[in-house]
Short mmCIF file of C-alpha atoms in Angstrom, two decimals:
data_model
loop_
_atom_site.label_atom_id
_atom_site.label_comp_id
_atom_site.label_asym_id
_atom_site.label_seq_id
_atom_site.Cartn_x
_atom_site.Cartn_y
_atom_site.Cartn_z
CA MET A 1 128.75 87.66 21.84
CA SER A 2 126.82 86.88 25.10
CA ALA A 3 127.14 89.02 28.58
CA PHE A 4 128.37 86.79 31.62
CA LEU A 5 127.82 87.06 35.15
CA TYR A 6 130.91 87.10 37.04
CA ALA A 7 130.41 87.97 40.40
CA ALA A 8 128.07 90.41 42.93
CA THR A 9 127.43 91.07 46.33
CA ARG A 10 125.38 94.00 48.12
CA THR A 11 124.94 95.54 51.70
CA PRO A 12 122.59 94.40 54.15
CA PHE A 13 119.18 96.63 53.57
CA GLY A 14 119.07 98.83 56.54
CA ARG A 15 116.03 100.11 57.97
CA PHE A 16 114.98 103.88 57.10
CA ASN A 17 116.73 105.91 60.34
CA GLY A 18 118.52 102.74 60.80
CA ALA A 19 121.74 100.82 60.96
CA LEU A 20 122.72 102.48 57.86
CA ALA A 21 121.47 105.74 58.42
CA GLY A 22 125.03 107.31 59.26
CA VAL A 23 126.62 106.10 55.97
CA ARG A 24 126.73 108.34 52.86
CA PRO A 25 125.03 106.92 49.69
CA ASP A 26 128.24 107.52 47.47
CA ASP A 27 129.96 105.29 50.57
CA LEU A 28 127.46 102.57 50.36
CA ALA A 29 128.38 102.72 46.68
CA ALA A 30 131.63 102.23 47.09
CA ALA A 31 131.56 99.38 49.35
CA ALA A 32 129.23 97.32 47.43
CA ILE A 33 132.50 97.78 44.89
CA THR A 34 135.05 96.77 47.49
CA SER A 35 132.54 93.83 48.46
CA THR A 36 132.25 92.69 44.59
CA LEU A 37 135.92 92.59 43.57
CA ALA A 38 137.27 91.07 46.35
CA ARG A 39 135.22 88.18 44.93
CA VAL A 40 137.40 88.31 41.85
CA PRO A 41 140.89 89.10 42.89
CA GLY A 42 142.83 88.21 39.84
CA LEU A 43 141.13 91.35 38.27
CA ASP A 44 142.75 94.00 37.86
CA PRO A 45 140.14 96.89 38.29
CA ALA A 46 142.24 98.99 35.36
CA ALA A 47 140.74 96.26 32.94
CA ILE A 48 136.99 97.19 33.65
CA ASP A 49 135.97 99.26 30.83
CA ASP A 50 133.01 100.99 32.81
CA VAL A 51 131.23 101.40 35.84
CA VAL A 52 127.46 101.68 35.04
CA TRP A 53 125.36 102.65 38.32
CA GLY A 54 121.61 102.87 39.37
CA ASN A 55 120.41 105.74 41.55
CA ALA A 56 116.67 107.00 41.80
CA ASN A 57 116.93 110.02 44.16
CA GLY A 58 119.89 112.14 42.77
CA ALA A 59 118.92 115.04 44.66
CA GLY A 60 121.28 114.47 47.59
CA GLU A 61 124.86 113.63 48.00
CA GLU A 62 124.64 110.59 45.68
CA ASN A 63 124.55 113.77 43.35
CA ARG A 64 127.33 114.73 40.79
CA ASN A 65 126.88 111.12 38.68
CA VAL A 66 127.09 108.40 42.04
CA GLY A 67 128.86 105.89 40.09
CA ARG A 68 131.97 107.92 39.17
CA MET A 69 131.98 109.22 42.74
CA ALA A 70 131.33 105.40 44.17
CA ALA A 71 134.21 103.67 41.54
CA LEU A 72 136.66 106.79 42.95
CA LEU A 73 136.03 105.75 46.59
CA ALA A 74 136.25 102.67 46.27
CA GLY A 75 140.26 103.02 44.96
CA LEU A 76 139.28 102.56 41.34
CA PRO A 77 142.29 103.70 39.08
CA VAL A 78 141.14 107.35 37.81
CA SER A 79 141.13 105.73 34.23
CA VAL A 80 137.76 103.72 34.51
CA PRO A 81 135.11 106.10 33.95
CA GLY A 82 131.40 105.79 35.35
CA ILE A 83 128.23 106.70 34.50
CA THR A 84 124.82 107.05 36.43
CA VAL A 85 121.41 105.94 35.50
CA ASN A 86 118.10 106.45 36.82
CA ARG A 87 115.16 104.45 35.87
CA LEU A 88 113.57 104.68 39.27
CA CYS A 89 113.23 101.15 41.17
CA GLY A 90 114.80 98.98 38.14
CA SER A 91 117.85 101.84 37.89
CA SER A 92 120.27 99.23 38.86
CA LEU A 93 118.83 96.59 36.68
CA ASP A 94 118.44 98.94 33.50
CA ALA A 95 122.38 99.41 34.62
CA ALA A 96 123.12 95.80 34.07
CA MET A 97 120.83 95.41 31.10
CA THR A 98 123.05 98.32 29.48
CA ALA A 99 126.18 97.01 30.55
CA GLY A 100 124.96 93.72 28.65
CA ARG A 101 124.59 95.62 25.46
CA MET A 102 127.52 96.71 25.98
CA ILE A 103 129.27 93.96 26.47
CA GLU A 104 127.56 92.23 23.73
CA THR A 105 128.31 94.87 20.89
CA GLY A 106 132.07 94.90 21.06
CA ASP A 107 132.34 98.20 23.18
CA ALA A 108 133.35 96.61 26.16
CA GLU A 109 135.12 93.30 28.01
CA VAL A 110 134.63 94.05 31.67
CA VAL A 111 131.95 95.77 33.29
CA LEU A 112 131.17 97.05 37.03
CA THR A 113 126.80 97.57 37.49
CA GLY A 114 124.97 98.15 40.53
CA GLY A 115 122.87 100.49 42.33
CA VAL A 116 122.67 102.20 45.92
CA GLU A 117 119.66 104.34 47.37
CA SER A 118 119.89 106.02 51.27
CA MET A 119 115.98 106.86 51.46
CA THR A 120 116.78 107.95 54.88
CA ARG A 121 119.13 110.88 53.86
CA ALA A 122 117.32 111.98 50.82
CA PRO A 123 117.02 115.61 51.53
CA TRP A 124 114.45 118.05 51.62
CA VAL A 125 114.36 120.44 48.64
CA LEU A 126 112.96 123.76 48.22
CA PRO A 127 112.10 125.29 44.42
CA LYS A 128 113.84 128.09 43.09
CA SER A 129 111.52 130.82 42.91
CA ALA A 130 109.86 132.37 39.66
CA LYS A 131 110.84 136.02 42.08
CA PRO A 132 114.12 136.85 43.54
CA PHE A 133 112.35 137.55 47.07
CA PRO A 134 109.34 135.84 47.30
CA ALA A 135 107.32 137.11 50.70
CA GLY A 136 104.98 134.36 51.50
CA ASP A 137 106.23 130.85 52.95
CA VAL A 138 108.13 128.80 50.66
CA THR A 139 107.54 124.60 51.61
CA ALA A 140 110.79 121.98 51.66
CA VAL A 141 109.53 118.82 49.79
CA SER A 142 110.82 115.27 51.05
CA THR A 143 113.12 113.79 48.26
CA THR A 144 112.42 109.92 49.96
CA LEU A 145 109.79 108.26 48.06
CA GLY A 146 107.06 109.55 45.18
CA TRP A 147 105.86 111.93 42.79
CA ARG A 148 107.90 115.61 43.98
CA LEU A 149 107.16 118.78 42.53
CA VAL A 150 104.75 116.89 39.70
CA ASN A 151 103.98 119.50 36.33
CA PRO A 152 100.36 120.77 36.59
CA ARG A 153 100.12 119.82 33.34
CA MET A 154 100.34 116.10 34.17
CA PRO A 155 96.19 114.37 34.27
CA LYS A 156 96.09 114.03 38.08
CA GLU A 157 95.01 110.45 37.77
CA TRP A 158 98.62 109.65 36.68
CA THR A 159 100.43 111.31 39.99
CA VAL A 160 98.43 109.50 42.87
CA SER A 161 100.12 107.72 45.41
CA LEU A 162 102.33 104.47 45.08
CA GLY A 163 99.52 102.84 47.92
CA GLU A 164 96.47 104.58 46.32
CA ALA A 165 97.96 103.10 42.42
CA ASN A 166 98.33 99.90 43.98
CA GLU A 167 94.76 100.32 45.76
CA GLN A 168 93.68 100.87 42.46
CA LEU A 169 95.63 97.48 41.27
CA ARG A 170 93.86 95.55 43.94
CA GLU A 171 89.76 96.42 42.78
CA ARG A 172 90.81 96.51 39.14
CA PHE A 173 92.31 92.75 40.08
CA GLY A 174 90.13 91.62 42.72
CA ILE A 175 93.17 90.61 45.59
CA SER A 176 92.11 90.39 49.02
CA ARG A 177 93.62 91.63 52.00
CA GLU A 178 94.04 87.91 52.93
CA ARG A 179 96.25 86.99 50.12
CA GLN A 180 98.35 89.91 50.39
CA ASP A 181 99.35 89.39 54.14
CA GLU A 182 99.50 85.87 53.63
CA PHE A 183 102.16 86.64 50.31
CA ALA A 184 104.13 89.34 52.60
CA ALA A 185 104.20 86.72 55.85
CA ARG A 186 106.14 84.10 53.43
CA SER A 187 108.41 86.95 52.29
CA HIS A 188 109.61 87.02 55.90
CA ARG A 189 109.58 83.37 56.35
CA LEU A 190 111.73 82.67 53.20
CA ALA A 191 114.02 85.57 54.13
CA HIS A 192 114.72 84.48 57.22
CA GLN A 193 114.85 80.87 56.53
CA ALA A 194 117.65 81.72 53.91
CA TRP A 195 119.71 84.03 56.16
CA GLU A 196 119.82 81.19 58.79
CA SER A 197 120.25 78.79 56.83
CA GLY A 198 123.42 80.82 55.32
CA PHE A 199 122.37 81.76 52.04
CA TYR A 200 123.07 85.52 51.95
CA ASP A 201 126.54 84.49 53.53
CA ASP A 202 128.38 84.99 50.29
CA LEU A 203 126.15 87.56 48.88
CA VAL A 204 125.72 90.07 51.18
CA ALA A 205 129.09 92.10 52.93
CA PRO A 206 128.34 94.28 56.06
CA VAL A 207 129.93 98.13 55.41
CA GLU A 208 132.97 99.16 57.25
CA GLY A 209 132.22 100.46 60.97
CA VAL A 210 128.50 99.57 60.51
CA GLY A 211 127.87 96.40 62.76
CA LEU A 212 124.54 95.39 61.05
CA THR A 213 125.43 92.02 59.39
CA ARG A 214 121.47 90.76 58.12
CA ASP A 215 119.24 92.68 56.25
CA GLU A 216 117.33 95.11 58.99
CA SER A 217 113.70 94.79 57.71
CA ILE A 218 113.10 90.88 58.04
CA ARG A 219 110.17 89.93 61.02
CA ALA A 220 110.77 86.82 61.33
CA GLY A 221 107.68 86.18 63.99
CA SER A 222 105.60 87.32 61.34
CA THR A 223 102.27 85.65 60.48
CA PRO A 224 98.64 86.01 58.45
CA GLU A 225 97.21 86.66 61.66
CA VAL A 226 99.97 89.49 62.95
CA LEU A 227 99.84 91.49 59.42
CA ALA A 228 95.89 91.47 59.67
CA GLY A 229 96.27 93.75 62.48
CA LEU A 230 97.76 96.33 60.74
CA LYS A 231 95.51 99.29 59.96
CA PRO A 232 95.49 100.20 55.99
CA VAL A 233 97.72 103.28 55.12
CA PHE A 234 96.03 104.87 52.02
CA ARG A 235 92.53 104.16 52.06
CA THR A 236 90.46 103.63 55.24
CA PRO A 237 89.07 100.51 56.20
CA GLU A 238 85.36 101.84 55.03
CA GLN A 239 87.21 102.92 52.00
CA GLY A 240 88.50 99.12 50.79
CA GLY A 241 91.93 99.77 52.05
CA THR A 242 93.75 96.46 52.21
CA ILE A 243 97.43 98.35 52.04
CA THR A 244 99.52 98.20 55.01
CA ALA A 245 102.89 99.01 56.42
CA GLY A 246 103.26 94.87 56.68
CA ASN A 247 102.18 94.09 53.21
CA ALA A 248 104.48 96.70 51.19
CA SER A 249 108.34 97.36 51.19
CA PRO A 250 109.36 99.09 53.23
CA LEU A 251 111.67 102.40 53.35
CA ASN A 252 115.83 101.21 53.12
CA ASP A 253 119.26 102.06 52.39
CA GLY A 254 121.96 100.39 50.87
CA ALA A 255 123.91 98.98 47.68
CA SER A 256 124.12 96.71 45.52
CA ALA A 257 126.86 95.40 42.39
CA VAL A 258 127.15 93.11 39.65
CA LEU A 259 130.36 92.52 37.78
CA LEU A 260 129.69 91.42 33.82
CA GLY A 261 131.74 90.55 31.55
CA SER A 262 132.04 88.46 27.94
CA GLU A 263 132.98 84.97 27.77
CA LYS A 264 136.66 85.46 26.90
CA ALA A 265 136.52 87.97 29.61
CA ALA A 266 136.75 84.98 31.98
CA ALA A 267 140.80 85.28 31.45
CA THR A 268 141.09 88.62 32.66
CA ILE A 269 138.53 88.95 35.48
CA GLY A 270 140.11 85.30 36.66
CA ALA A 271 136.56 83.53 37.29
CA ASP A 272 134.29 81.33 35.08
CA PRO A 273 130.55 83.20 34.37
CA VAL A 274 128.11 82.27 36.56
CA ALA A 275 125.05 82.74 34.46
CA ARG A 276 124.80 84.22 30.91
CA ILE A 277 122.03 87.46 29.85
CA ALA A 278 119.86 85.37 27.58
CA GLY A 279 117.26 88.02 26.87
CA ARG A 280 116.29 91.35 28.81
CA GLY A 281 112.52 93.74 28.33
CA MET A 282 111.16 96.51 28.85
CA SER A 283 107.23 98.02 29.39
CA ALA A 284 105.23 101.16 30.34
CA LEU A 285 101.47 101.74 30.54
CA GLU A 286 99.68 104.51 32.38
CA PRO A 287 102.03 105.44 35.30
CA GLN A 288 99.16 104.85 38.04
CA ALA A 289 99.62 100.76 36.81
CA PHE A 290 102.93 101.11 37.22
CA GLY A 291 102.50 97.48 39.67
CA TYR A 292 101.57 95.34 36.47
CA ALA A 293 104.10 96.52 34.15
CA PRO A 294 106.80 93.75 34.77
CA VAL A 295 104.58 91.59 33.36
CA GLU A 296 105.06 92.37 29.63
CA ALA A 297 108.78 93.10 30.51
CA ALA A 298 109.06 89.78 31.24
CA ASN A 299 107.21 88.58 28.39
CA ARG A 300 109.26 90.02 26.12
CA ALA A 301 112.07 88.77 28.13
CA LEU A 302 111.61 85.65 27.71
CA ALA A 303 110.41 85.75 23.95
CA ARG A 304 113.93 87.36 23.35
CA ALA A 305 115.59 84.42 25.10
CA GLY A 306 113.25 82.05 22.94
CA ILE A 307 111.89 80.38 25.57
CA GLY A 308 108.53 80.62 27.43
CA TRP A 309 107.53 80.41 30.71
CA ASP A 310 107.35 76.72 30.93
CA ARG A 311 110.94 76.88 30.90
CA VAL A 312 111.54 78.86 33.57
CA GLY A 313 112.93 77.09 37.14
CA ALA A 314 112.71 80.51 39.63
CA VAL A 315 112.05 83.94 39.35
CA GLU A 316 113.05 87.04 41.50
CA LEU A 317 110.15 89.83 41.08
CA ASN A 318 110.56 93.18 43.66
CA GLU A 319 107.91 93.03 45.91
CA ALA A 320 107.03 96.90 45.94
CA PHE A 321 103.89 95.85 47.22
CA ALA A 322 102.08 92.12 47.98
CA VAL A 323 99.42 93.69 45.64
CA GLN A 324 101.51 93.83 42.66
CA SER A 325 103.25 90.90 42.71
CA LEU A 326 100.32 88.79 42.67
CA ALA A 327 98.67 90.67 40.14
CA CYS A 328 102.18 89.51 38.39
CA LEU A 329 102.25 86.22 39.15
CA ASP A 330 98.38 85.39 38.44
CA ALA A 331 99.25 87.42 34.62
CA TRP A 332 101.98 84.75 34.29
CA LYS A 333 100.26 81.71 35.51
CA VAL A 334 103.36 81.12 37.09
CA ASP A 335 103.97 78.52 40.22
CA PRO A 336 104.18 80.86 43.23
CA ALA A 337 106.47 78.63 45.24
CA LEU A 338 109.04 79.48 42.31
CA VAL A 339 108.65 83.02 42.80
CA ASN A 340 111.34 85.12 45.13
CA GLN A 341 112.50 81.74 47.41
CA LYS A 342 114.83 83.55 49.60
CA GLY A 343 111.88 86.08 50.76
CA GLY A 344 111.71 89.10 48.43
CA ALA A 345 111.90 93.05 49.72
CA ILE A 346 109.05 93.50 51.70
CA ALA A 347 111.19 91.67 54.27
CA ILE A 348 114.45 92.00 52.75
CA GLY A 349 113.63 96.08 51.68
CA HIS A 350 113.82 97.91 48.41
CA PRO A 351 116.39 100.69 48.34
CA LEU A 352 114.97 101.79 45.07
CA GLY A 353 117.93 102.12 43.37
CA ALA A 354 120.16 99.19 44.73
CA SER A 355 117.01 96.69 44.49
CA GLY A 356 117.64 95.58 40.73
CA GLY A 357 121.30 94.17 41.60
CA ARG A 358 119.72 92.41 44.13
CA VAL A 359 116.98 90.65 42.41
CA LEU A 360 119.55 89.72 39.90
CA ALA A 361 122.26 88.15 41.97
CA THR A 362 119.77 86.83 43.74
CA LEU A 363 118.70 84.66 41.06
CA ALA A 364 121.97 83.44 39.96
CA LYS A 365 122.84 81.94 43.45
CA VAL A 366 118.85 80.36 43.23
CA LEU A 367 119.66 78.92 39.91
CA ARG A 368 122.89 77.42 41.01
CA GLU A 369 121.52 75.93 43.89
CA THR A 370 118.69 74.00 42.40
CA ARG A 371 119.95 73.38 39.24
CA GLN A 372 117.70 75.06 36.56
CA ARG A 373 118.67 76.52 33.50
CA TYR A 374 116.14 79.52 32.94
CA GLY A 375 115.31 82.17 35.38
CA VAL A 376 113.55 85.46 35.48
CA ALA A 377 114.30 88.87 37.16
CA ALA A 378 112.08 91.61 37.15
CA VAL A 379 111.05 94.66 38.53
CA CYS A 380 108.21 97.55 38.96
CA ILE A 381 108.53 101.07 38.57
CA GLY A 382 106.72 104.27 39.72
CA VAL A 383 105.64 106.04 36.49
CA GLY A 384 104.29 103.17 34.96
CA GLN A 385 107.44 100.83 33.66
CA GLY A 386 108.45 97.49 34.09
CA LEU A 387 112.24 95.62 33.63
CA ALA A 388 112.91 91.88 33.17
CA VAL A 389 116.18 89.61 32.71
CA VAL A 390 116.27 86.80 31.51
CA LEU A 391 119.10 84.03 33.51
CA GLU A 392 120.20 81.37 31.54
CA ASN A 393 122.62 79.04 34.39
CA CYS A 394 126.29 78.51 32.85
CA GLY A 395 126.61 75.31 35.71
CA VAL A 396 123.67 73.06 34.26
CA THR A 397 122.98 71.06 30.68
CA GLU A 398 121.03 71.33 27.99
CA ALA A 399 118.38 68.62 29.25
CA THR A 400 117.70 70.78 32.33
CA ARG A 401 114.29 72.63 32.53
#
């Protein structure tokens, strides 16, 4: 038995402190659920066996199982259960992978998956004191991104900042600042072109009451020359710093949703499947090398699908940083023209828990548009992990690549 993708949408991705800053994460998630179910009006929501939802933070308004909360806010029957999974940046891709296994084992026929993050609304937290009334000051810690409240037993080399970790990756693979800026400029250019051509019109649905209709972080005028003028953030130029605000993904708010089902669920859903989950892979390595983890995850997913890179016609790799994206592409020896053909996270944005659903849905549509049979969706994940899914286009013949 196989699991199939039937429908998917997402909200526009807003900038940190931008147009979606006033929207709670559970409401963002509910908006993605509502817009996705609107794509399959023949589906009785009561027929959804489970909601599996991704979220990386869990410390603020999305606490108390945001998957269940969003399903209720979206008006799903109270009989539809829900769970929230956390694999940081891979949370919503993990949600789809989990749902796929449920369907393949016969535990479910229809599962709604997705993810959400409001990095703007992530709270500051205060650790509880070991004593009732400490005399000294207590520091509030931001939960927006990265390590916080670190266990002192963790080796220091594991807990460097995400940016420093990628500077180390740049040193390891000799990836220049120029390549990073060129890759970032391409991301903005292709994302802008995709919006202008209407590619995202049926994949993105506005949030009610908010005027944002497109991804807010895209900069159509970005060029390698413009990006070259930005200063490194994590190391000084004298220290060889290359990572800037321009060649790394921004902080964002947004949600994505993906409806999965079995082959026979087509009658229940009232639609034909779009793509089949052909393989899944996960991998892990040293926490500071997290940006390279998608390499092995994708290789494992392809092996489980029974194909090699020569059969892959499209790749959606979440662009956490240009340098880690380039390191992965170099390792895979894949044609760069096949990767993120409609822009990537450097331009579109990376609301952590929502990005996996975005790359999966975008990949399915790119495969349909280009008439390619197989594609790979992959994400790197903080603390040294990677996930990947191989999709098979349901609309092509055996002879297609």
